[in-house]
Coordinates of C-alpha atoms in Angstrom, one line a residue:
M1 CA 0.0 0.0 0.0
A2 CA 1.3 3.4 -0.9
T3 CA 2.7 5.6 1.8
L4 CA 0.5 8.7 2.5
L5 CA 1.3 12.1 4.0
N6 CA -0.1 13.2 7.3
S7 CA -1.4 16.6 8.0
G8 CA 2.1 17.8 8.9
G9 CA 3.5 16.9 5.5
K10 CA 5.4 13.9 6.7
L11 CA 5.5 10.4 5.4
V12 CA 3.6 7.8 7.3
N13 CA 5.2 4.3 7.7
S14 CA 8.4 5.5 5.9
K15 CA 11.9 4.4 6.8
Y16 CA 12.9 8.0 6.3
N17 CA 10.4 9.9 8.3
G18 CA 11.0 13.4 7.1
T19 CA 8.9 16.2 5.5
V20 CA 8.4 16.3 1.8
K21 CA 7.6 19.9 1.1
N22 CA 11.0 20.7 -0.5
L23 CA 10.9 17.4 -2.4
I24 CA 7.6 18.4 -4.0
V25 CA 9.0 21.8 -4.9
A26 CA 12.1 20.2 -6.5
S27 CA 9.9 17.8 -8.5
V28 CA 7.5 20.5 -9.6
A29 CA 10.6 22.6 -10.8
A30 CA 11.7 19.6 -12.9
C31 CA 8.2 19.0 -14.2
L32 CA 8.1 22.6 -15.6
G33 CA 10.6 21.3 -18.2
A34 CA 8.0 18.7 -19.1
V35 CA 5.5 21.5 -19.6
A36 CA 7.9 23.2 -21.9
F37 CA 8.2 20.0 -23.9
G38 CA 4.4 19.7 -24.0
F39 CA 4.3 23.2 -25.6
S40 CA 6.6 21.9 -28.3
I41 CA 4.5 18.9 -29.0
G42 CA 1.2 20.7 -29.2
Y43 CA 2.5 23.9 -31.0
S44 CA 2.2 22.6 -34.5
S45 CA -1.6 21.9 -34.2
P46 CA -2.7 25.5 -33.9
A47 CA 0.3 27.1 -35.5
V48 CA 0.6 25.2 -38.8
S49 CA -3.0 25.9 -39.9
Q50 CA -2.3 29.7 -39.3
M51 CA 1.0 29.5 -41.2
Q52 CA -0.7 27.8 -44.2
K53 CA -3.4 30.4 -44.3
E54 CA -0.7 33.0 -44.5
G55 CA 0.9 31.1 -47.4
M56 CA 4.1 30.4 -45.4
M57 CA 4.2 26.7 -46.1
D58 CA 2.4 24.0 -48.1
K59 CA 1.2 20.6 -46.8
Y60 CA 4.5 19.0 -47.5
Q61 CA 6.5 21.6 -45.7
A62 CA 4.0 21.4 -42.9
A63 CA 4.6 17.7 -42.6
W64 CA 8.3 18.3 -42.3
F65 CA 7.7 21.0 -39.7
G66 CA 5.9 18.4 -37.6
S67 CA 8.4 15.6 -38.2
L68 CA 11.5 17.8 -37.4
L69 CA 10.5 17.8 -33.7
S70 CA 11.2 14.0 -33.6
I71 CA 14.5 14.4 -35.6
G72 CA 15.7 16.9 -33.0
G73 CA 14.6 14.5 -30.3
I74 CA 16.6 11.7 -31.8
C75 CA 19.7 13.8 -31.5
G76 CA 18.9 15.3 -28.1
G77 CA 18.4 12.0 -26.2
P78 CA 22.0 10.7 -26.4
V79 CA 23.4 14.2 -25.8
A80 CA 21.4 14.5 -22.6
G81 CA 22.6 11.0 -21.6
W82 CA 26.1 12.4 -21.7
T83 CA 25.5 15.7 -20.0
I84 CA 23.7 14.3 -17.0
E85 CA 26.8 12.3 -16.2
K86 CA 29.3 15.0 -17.1
F87 CA 27.5 18.1 -15.6
G88 CA 24.9 16.6 -13.4
R89 CA 21.1 16.2 -13.4
R90 CA 20.3 19.7 -12.0
N91 CA 22.7 21.5 -14.4
T92 CA 21.3 19.6 -17.4
L93 CA 17.7 20.6 -16.4
M94 CA 18.8 24.2 -16.4
L95 CA 20.7 23.7 -19.7
T96 CA 17.4 22.6 -21.5
A97 CA 16.3 26.2 -21.5
V98 CA 18.9 27.0 -24.1
P99 CA 17.6 24.9 -27.0
F100 CA 14.0 25.7 -26.0
T101 CA 14.6 29.5 -26.0
L102 CA 16.7 29.6 -29.1
G103 CA 14.3 27.4 -30.9
W104 CA 11.2 29.5 -30.2
L105 CA 13.1 32.7 -31.1
L106 CA 14.1 31.3 -34.4
I107 CA 10.5 30.2 -35.1
V108 CA 9.3 33.8 -34.7
W109 CA 12.1 35.2 -36.8
P110 CA 10.3 36.9 -39.7
G111 CA 9.9 35.2 -43.1
Q112 CA 12.5 32.5 -43.0
L113 CA 11.2 28.9 -43.5
L114 CA 14.7 27.5 -42.9
L115 CA 14.8 29.2 -39.5
L116 CA 11.4 27.7 -38.7
Y117 CA 12.8 24.3 -39.4
V118 CA 15.9 24.9 -37.3
G119 CA 13.8 26.2 -34.5
R120 CA 11.6 23.2 -34.6
L121 CA 14.7 20.9 -34.4
L122 CA 16.0 22.8 -31.4
T123 CA 12.7 22.5 -29.5
G124 CA 12.7 18.8 -30.2
F125 CA 16.3 18.6 -29.0
G126 CA 15.3 20.3 -25.7
G127 CA 12.3 18.0 -25.4
A128 CA 14.4 14.9 -25.7
M129 CA 16.8 16.3 -23.0
I130 CA 13.8 16.7 -20.7
T131 CA 12.6 13.2 -21.2
V132 CA 16.1 11.9 -20.2
V133 CA 16.9 14.1 -17.3
G134 CA 13.5 15.0 -15.8
P135 CA 12.5 11.4 -14.8
V136 CA 16.0 10.6 -13.6
Y137 CA 16.2 13.7 -11.4
V138 CA 12.8 13.1 -9.9
A139 CA 13.4 9.4 -9.3
E140 CA 16.8 10.1 -7.6
V141 CA 15.5 12.8 -5.3
S142 CA 12.3 11.0 -4.3
T143 CA 11.6 8.6 -1.5
K144 CA 10.5 5.2 -2.7
E145 CA 7.0 5.9 -1.3
L146 CA 6.4 8.9 -3.4
R147 CA 8.5 8.1 -6.5
G148 CA 5.6 6.9 -8.6
M149 CA 3.4 9.8 -8.0
L150 CA 6.1 12.4 -8.4
G151 CA 7.7 10.6 -11.4
S152 CA 4.3 10.5 -13.1
G153 CA 4.3 14.3 -12.8
I154 CA 6.7 14.4 -15.9
Q155 CA 3.9 13.0 -18.1
L156 CA 1.4 15.2 -16.4
G157 CA 3.6 18.2 -17.2
I158 CA 3.7 17.1 -20.9
T159 CA -0.1 16.8 -21.1
L160 CA -0.6 20.1 -19.3
G161 CA 1.7 21.8 -21.8
I162 CA -0.1 20.3 -24.7
L163 CA -3.5 21.4 -23.3
D164 CA -2.2 24.9 -22.6
V165 CA -0.8 25.4 -26.1
Y166 CA -4.0 24.0 -27.7
T167 CA -6.1 26.4 -25.6
L168 CA -3.8 29.5 -26.1
G169 CA -3.7 28.7 -29.8
M170 CA -7.4 29.6 -30.1
F171 CA -6.6 33.2 -29.0
F172 CA -3.0 34.0 -30.0
K173 CA -1.2 34.3 -33.3
W174 CA 1.4 31.7 -33.9
T175 CA 4.3 34.2 -33.4
N176 CA 2.9 35.3 -30.0
L177 CA 2.2 31.7 -29.1
A178 CA 5.9 30.8 -29.8
L179 CA 7.0 33.7 -27.5
I180 CA 4.7 32.5 -24.7
S181 CA 6.1 29.0 -25.1
I182 CA 9.5 30.3 -23.9
I183 CA 8.1 30.8 -20.4
P184 CA 7.9 27.3 -18.9
G185 CA 11.4 26.3 -20.0
A186 CA 12.8 29.5 -18.6
A187 CA 10.8 29.0 -15.3
C188 CA 12.3 25.5 -15.0
A189 CA 15.8 26.8 -15.3
I190 CA 15.3 29.6 -12.8
L191 CA 13.6 27.4 -10.2
M192 CA 16.2 24.6 -10.7
Y193 CA 19.0 27.1 -9.8
F194 CA 17.7 27.1 -6.3
M195 CA 17.2 23.3 -6.1
P196 CA 19.9 20.7 -5.0
E197 CA 21.7 18.2 -7.2
S198 CA 20.6 14.6 -7.0
P199 CA 22.2 13.0 -3.9
R200 CA 22.9 9.8 -5.8
Y201 CA 24.8 11.7 -8.5
L202 CA 26.8 13.6 -5.8
L203 CA 27.7 10.4 -3.9
A204 CA 28.7 8.6 -7.2
N205 CA 31.1 11.5 -7.7
N206 CA 32.6 11.4 -4.2
R207 CA 30.9 14.6 -3.0
K208 CA 29.4 13.3 0.2
S209 CA 29.1 16.6 2.1
E210 CA 27.1 18.1 -0.8
A211 CA 25.0 14.9 -0.9
M212 CA 24.2 15.2 2.8
A213 CA 23.2 18.8 2.3
S214 CA 21.0 17.8 -0.6
L215 CA 19.2 15.1 1.4
Q216 CA 18.8 17.5 4.3
F217 CA 17.1 20.0 2.0
L218 CA 14.9 17.4 0.4
R219 CA 13.9 15.6 3.6
G220 CA 13.6 18.6 5.9
P221 CA 16.1 20.4 8.3
H222 CA 15.2 18.2 11.3
T223 CA 15.5 14.8 9.6
D224 CA 18.4 12.5 10.2
V225 CA 19.6 11.7 6.7
Q226 CA 22.6 9.6 7.6
E227 CA 20.9 6.2 7.3
E228 CA 19.5 7.1 3.8
C229 CA 22.9 8.3 2.7
S230 CA 24.5 5.1 4.0
D231 CA 22.0 3.0 2.1
I232 CA 22.8 4.9 -1.1
E233 CA 26.5 4.5 -0.6
E234 CA 26.1 0.8 0.1
G235 CA 24.4 0.4 -3.3
L236 CA 27.1 2.5 -5.1
E237 CA 30.0 0.5 -3.5
S238 CA 28.9 -2.6 -5.4
Q239 CA 29.4 -0.7 -8.7
D240 CA 32.4 0.2 -10.7
Q241 CA 31.6 3.8 -11.4
K242 CA 33.3 3.8 -14.8
L243 CA 30.9 2.4 -17.4
S244 CA 32.5 0.6 -20.3
F245 CA 30.7 0.2 -23.6
E246 CA 30.7 -3.6 -23.5
E247 CA 28.8 -3.6 -20.2
L248 CA 25.7 -2.7 -22.2
W249 CA 25.5 -6.3 -23.2
T250 CA 27.6 -8.1 -20.6
N251 CA 26.5 -6.6 -17.3
A252 CA 23.2 -8.1 -16.2
S253 CA 22.4 -5.0 -14.1
I254 CA 22.5 -3.0 -17.3
Y255 CA 21.5 -5.2 -20.2
R256 CA 18.5 -6.7 -18.5
P257 CA 16.8 -3.4 -17.6
L258 CA 17.9 -2.0 -21.0
K259 CA 15.9 -4.6 -22.8
V260 CA 12.9 -3.7 -20.7
G261 CA 13.4 0.0 -21.3
I262 CA 13.7 -0.3 -25.0
G263 CA 10.7 -2.6 -25.2
L264 CA 8.6 0.0 -23.3
M265 CA 9.8 2.8 -25.6
V266 CA 9.0 0.9 -28.8
F267 CA 5.5 -0.2 -27.7
Q268 CA 4.6 3.2 -26.4
Q269 CA 5.2 4.9 -29.7
M270 CA 3.9 2.0 -31.8
S271 CA 0.6 2.0 -29.9
G272 CA -0.7 4.5 -32.4
I273 CA -1.2 7.4 -29.9
N274 CA -0.1 10.0 -32.5
V275 CA -2.5 8.6 -35.1
F276 CA -5.5 8.7 -32.7
M277 CA -4.7 12.3 -32.0
F278 CA -4.5 12.9 -35.8
F279 CA -8.0 11.5 -36.4
S280 CA -9.6 13.3 -33.4
V281 CA -11.1 16.2 -35.4
S282 CA -12.6 14.0 -38.1
I283 CA -14.0 11.6 -35.4
F284 CA -15.8 14.5 -33.7
E285 CA -17.3 15.7 -37.0
N286 CA -18.5 12.2 -37.9
A287 CA -20.0 11.8 -34.5
G288 CA -22.3 14.7 -35.0
F289 CA -20.3 17.3 -33.2
K290 CA -19.2 19.3 -36.2
E291 CA -19.6 22.6 -34.5
M292 CA -17.3 21.4 -31.8
S293 CA -14.7 19.7 -34.0
E294 CA -12.3 22.7 -33.9
Y295 CA -12.2 22.2 -30.1
A296 CA -11.6 18.4 -30.4
S297 CA -7.9 18.8 -29.6
V298 CA -8.7 20.8 -26.5
V299 CA -11.3 18.2 -25.4
I300 CA -8.8 15.3 -25.9
G301 CA -6.1 17.3 -24.2
G302 CA -8.4 17.8 -21.2
V303 CA -9.2 14.1 -21.0
Q304 CA -5.5 13.3 -21.1
V305 CA -4.8 15.7 -18.2
V306 CA -7.6 14.5 -16.0
F307 CA -6.7 10.8 -16.3
T308 CA -3.0 11.5 -16.1
V309 CA -3.7 13.2 -12.7
L310 CA -5.7 10.1 -11.7
A311 CA -2.7 7.9 -12.7
C312 CA -0.4 10.1 -10.5
I313 CA -2.7 9.5 -7.6
I314 CA -3.1 5.7 -8.0
I315 CA 0.2 4.6 -9.4
D316 CA 1.8 4.0 -6.0
R317 CA -1.3 2.0 -4.9
A318 CA -2.1 0.1 -8.1
G319 CA 1.6 -0.4 -9.2
R320 CA 3.3 0.1 -12.5
R321 CA 2.7 -3.4 -14.1
P322 CA -1.0 -3.6 -13.4
L323 CA -1.5 -0.1 -15.0
L324 CA 0.5 -1.2 -18.1
I325 CA -1.3 -4.5 -18.4
F326 CA -4.9 -3.1 -18.0
A327 CA -4.2 -0.1 -20.1
G328 CA -2.7 -2.3 -22.8
A329 CA -5.8 -4.4 -22.8
G330 CA -8.0 -1.3 -23.2
M331 CA -5.9 0.2 -25.9
S332 CA -5.8 -3.1 -27.8
I333 CA -9.6 -3.4 -27.8
S334 CA -10.1 0.2 -28.7
C335 CA -7.5 0.1 -31.6
L336 CA -8.9 -3.1 -33.1
T337 CA -12.4 -1.8 -32.8
F338 CA -11.5 1.5 -34.4
G339 CA -10.0 -0.5 -37.3
W340 CA -13.3 -2.4 -37.6
Y341 CA -15.2 0.9 -37.8
F342 CA -13.2 1.9 -40.8
H343 CA -13.6 -1.5 -42.4
A344 CA -17.4 -1.3 -41.9
V345 CA -17.5 2.3 -43.4
A346 CA -15.4 1.2 -46.4
G347 CA -17.9 -1.7 -46.9
G348 CA -20.8 0.7 -47.3
T349 CA -22.1 1.2 -43.7
P350 CA -22.9 5.0 -43.2
A351 CA -20.3 6.6 -41.0
A352 CA -23.0 8.4 -39.1
S353 CA -24.6 5.2 -37.9
L354 CA -21.4 4.0 -36.3
S355 CA -20.1 7.4 -35.1
W356 CA -20.8 6.4 -31.5
L357 CA -18.4 3.5 -31.9
A358 CA -15.6 5.7 -33.3
L359 CA -16.0 8.3 -30.6
G360 CA -16.2 5.7 -27.9
S361 CA -13.1 3.9 -29.1
L362 CA -11.2 7.2 -29.2
I363 CA -12.2 8.2 -25.7
V364 CA -11.5 4.7 -24.2
Y365 CA -8.1 4.6 -26.0
I366 CA -7.1 8.1 -24.7
I367 CA -8.2 7.2 -21.1
A368 CA -6.3 3.9 -21.2
F369 CA -3.2 5.5 -22.6
S370 CA -3.3 8.3 -20.0
L371 CA -3.6 5.8 -17.1
G372 CA -0.9 3.5 -18.3
W373 CA 1.2 3.7 -21.4
G374 CA 1.5 7.5 -21.1
P375 CA 3.1 8.0 -17.7
V376 CA 4.4 4.6 -16.8
P377 CA 7.1 3.7 -19.4
M378 CA 9.3 6.7 -18.7
L379 CA 8.8 6.3 -15.0
V380 CA 9.9 2.7 -15.1
V381 CA 12.9 3.7 -17.3
S382 CA 14.0 6.2 -14.7
E383 CA 13.9 3.6 -12.0
I384 CA 15.5 0.4 -13.4
F385 CA 19.1 1.5 -14.4
P386 CA 22.0 1.6 -11.9
T387 CA 23.4 5.0 -11.2
K388 CA 26.5 4.7 -13.3
A389 CA 24.5 3.7 -16.4
K390 CA 21.5 6.0 -16.0
G391 CA 22.8 8.6 -18.5
T392 CA 23.9 6.2 -21.2
A393 CA 21.0 3.7 -20.8
T394 CA 18.3 6.3 -20.5
G395 CA 19.7 8.1 -23.5
I396 CA 19.5 4.9 -25.6
A397 CA 15.9 4.3 -24.5
V398 CA 14.9 7.9 -25.3
F399 CA 16.7 7.7 -28.7
V400 CA 14.6 4.6 -29.5
N401 CA 11.4 6.4 -28.3
W402 CA 12.0 9.4 -30.6
F403 CA 13.1 7.2 -33.5
F404 CA 9.9 5.2 -33.5
G405 CA 7.9 8.4 -32.9
F406 CA 9.4 9.9 -36.1
V407 CA 8.7 6.7 -38.1
C408 CA 5.1 6.7 -37.0
T409 CA 4.5 10.4 -37.7
K410 CA 6.4 10.6 -41.0
Y411 CA 5.3 7.3 -42.6
F412 CA 1.7 7.0 -41.4
A413 CA 0.5 8.2 -44.8
N414 CA 2.5 5.5 -46.5
L415 CA 1.0 2.9 -44.2
Q416 CA -2.5 4.2 -45.1
D417 CA -1.7 3.8 -48.8
M418 CA -0.6 0.2 -48.2
L419 CA -3.1 -1.0 -45.7
G420 CA -6.0 1.5 -45.7
D421 CA -7.4 3.1 -42.6
A422 CA -8.8 -0.1 -41.2
G423 CA -5.5 -2.0 -41.8
S424 CA -3.5 0.8 -40.3
F425 CA -5.4 0.7 -37.0
W426 CA -5.3 -3.1 -36.9
F427 CA -1.5 -2.8 -37.4
F428 CA -1.2 -0.5 -34.4
G429 CA -3.7 -2.8 -32.5
V430 CA -1.3 -5.7 -33.0
F431 CA 1.4 -3.6 -31.3
C432 CA -0.9 -2.8 -28.5
V433 CA -1.5 -6.5 -27.9
A434 CA 2.3 -7.1 -28.1
G435 CA 2.8 -4.4 -25.5
F436 CA 0.2 -5.9 -23.2
L437 CA 2.0 -9.3 -23.5
F438 CA 5.4 -7.7 -23.0
S439 CA 4.3 -6.0 -19.8
W440 CA 2.8 -9.2 -18.5
K441 CA 6.0 -11.2 -19.0
Y442 CA 9.0 -8.9 -18.7
V443 CA 8.2 -5.7 -16.8
P444 CA 9.0 -5.9 -13.1
E445 CA 7.0 -4.2 -10.4
T446 CA 9.1 -1.4 -9.0
R447 CA 6.5 0.1 -6.6
G448 CA 7.7 0.5 -3.0
K449 CA 11.3 -0.6 -3.8
S450 CA 14.4 1.5 -3.4
L451 CA 16.5 2.1 -6.6
E452 CA 19.2 -0.1 -5.0
D453 CA 16.7 -2.9 -4.5
I454 CA 15.5 -2.7 -8.1
E455 CA 19.2 -3.0 -9.2
L456 CA 19.6 -6.2 -7.1
Y457 CA 16.5 -7.6 -8.7
F458 CA 18.0 -7.5 -12.1
V459 CA 21.4 -8.9 -11.1
G460 CA 19.9 -11.7 -8.9
S461 CA 21.1 -15.2 -9.7
K462 CA 17.5 -16.3 -9.6
F463 CA 16.4 -13.5 -11.9
I464 CA 13.1 -14.5 -13.6
P465 CA 11.1 -12.2 -15.8
A466 CA 8.0 -11.0 -14.0
R467 CA 4.7 -12.7 -14.5
G468 CA 1.2 -12.2 -13.2
V469 CA -0.5 -8.9 -12.2

């Protein structure tokens, strides 16, 4: 059962019985970077239509503008994996403001399509850095009792950013919207300046006095942090802090969780989430809500936020694996049903007569994704790697995530040409089923375990892939 906070802001039944106010502030500061990333993801939806009306780009250039975010992300993930080891988690979080700010300023630079493209690349680069460092920082500063809730805040920040930019896009021109989008990234950098570095990173780099000060800030001034510091040190002592490249496939504490992390990243992107978002406007129109179709993205964004908040609340009670498993089942059914809807319409069934099925499938899919495959994969990735491999291994996982995100976004039209609408959704439905089975068989439950205990699970001589809910 998840540990709760009492009225004094202290953990109940926790080994480290301190206050968590500063911990929550530090986590919120990191999550502001995720909000900045959400602005980057959602920006193209309101902005591209305005740009096209102004004659700035055609549909092919618009497609590239959308896809360049993922290309920037493919580059940003590995770089962030290096910087969080070289410069630290806190400094990397502050550093993300640079590509975000430069990117948005280039986007508003007048009359230059090339600069629009470069700006989009940079915002994708910054977004990938956030997806690497944000979850790692939150996981390493959190207590095991609150790690799930606070770690899920990264995905909540992303969905809030998407909803914000969708909503603001109805009132602001694309240039002003780009300038507004600078704010969350800058706010993240400013707040992180006053936050401590991860104590695990500090101890791994022989900076014990700073680590003790960091823990004291995070757990409260009257908390004895010596025992927690000793527990972290004990876990680090079993590691050779210099990571060699061959350890990625020879060291069980690295290659076993890396397989899990890569699998989660592949199945998250290949679940079809971006495609469902793409079809949301047409689904609302066919369901008889044509006058509301322009608000479809805001409605879907709102649903994502509400159920991501619910995921944050229940994730330390329900566990990571059950949420992945049950969400995977819901997404599989929704995706396959949605494919059947297109198959029936192609066979002559009036779309209006089945609009309820399309709308229902969309809503169930978004709810399921928001509860499981939205927040959980990156949370698990932030928990399963040993400290010395967090940068490299997380960077690899994020690279895979962005690569498959780019493939899905850029080549969905080709998939439609080959398989049609029905076949395309059945294709993604198969990946949803595969993700469900992968979660059932291979993803361990990390709820309530310290990061050191999770590492021991993967290196155990009796290591067995997890089964059952």
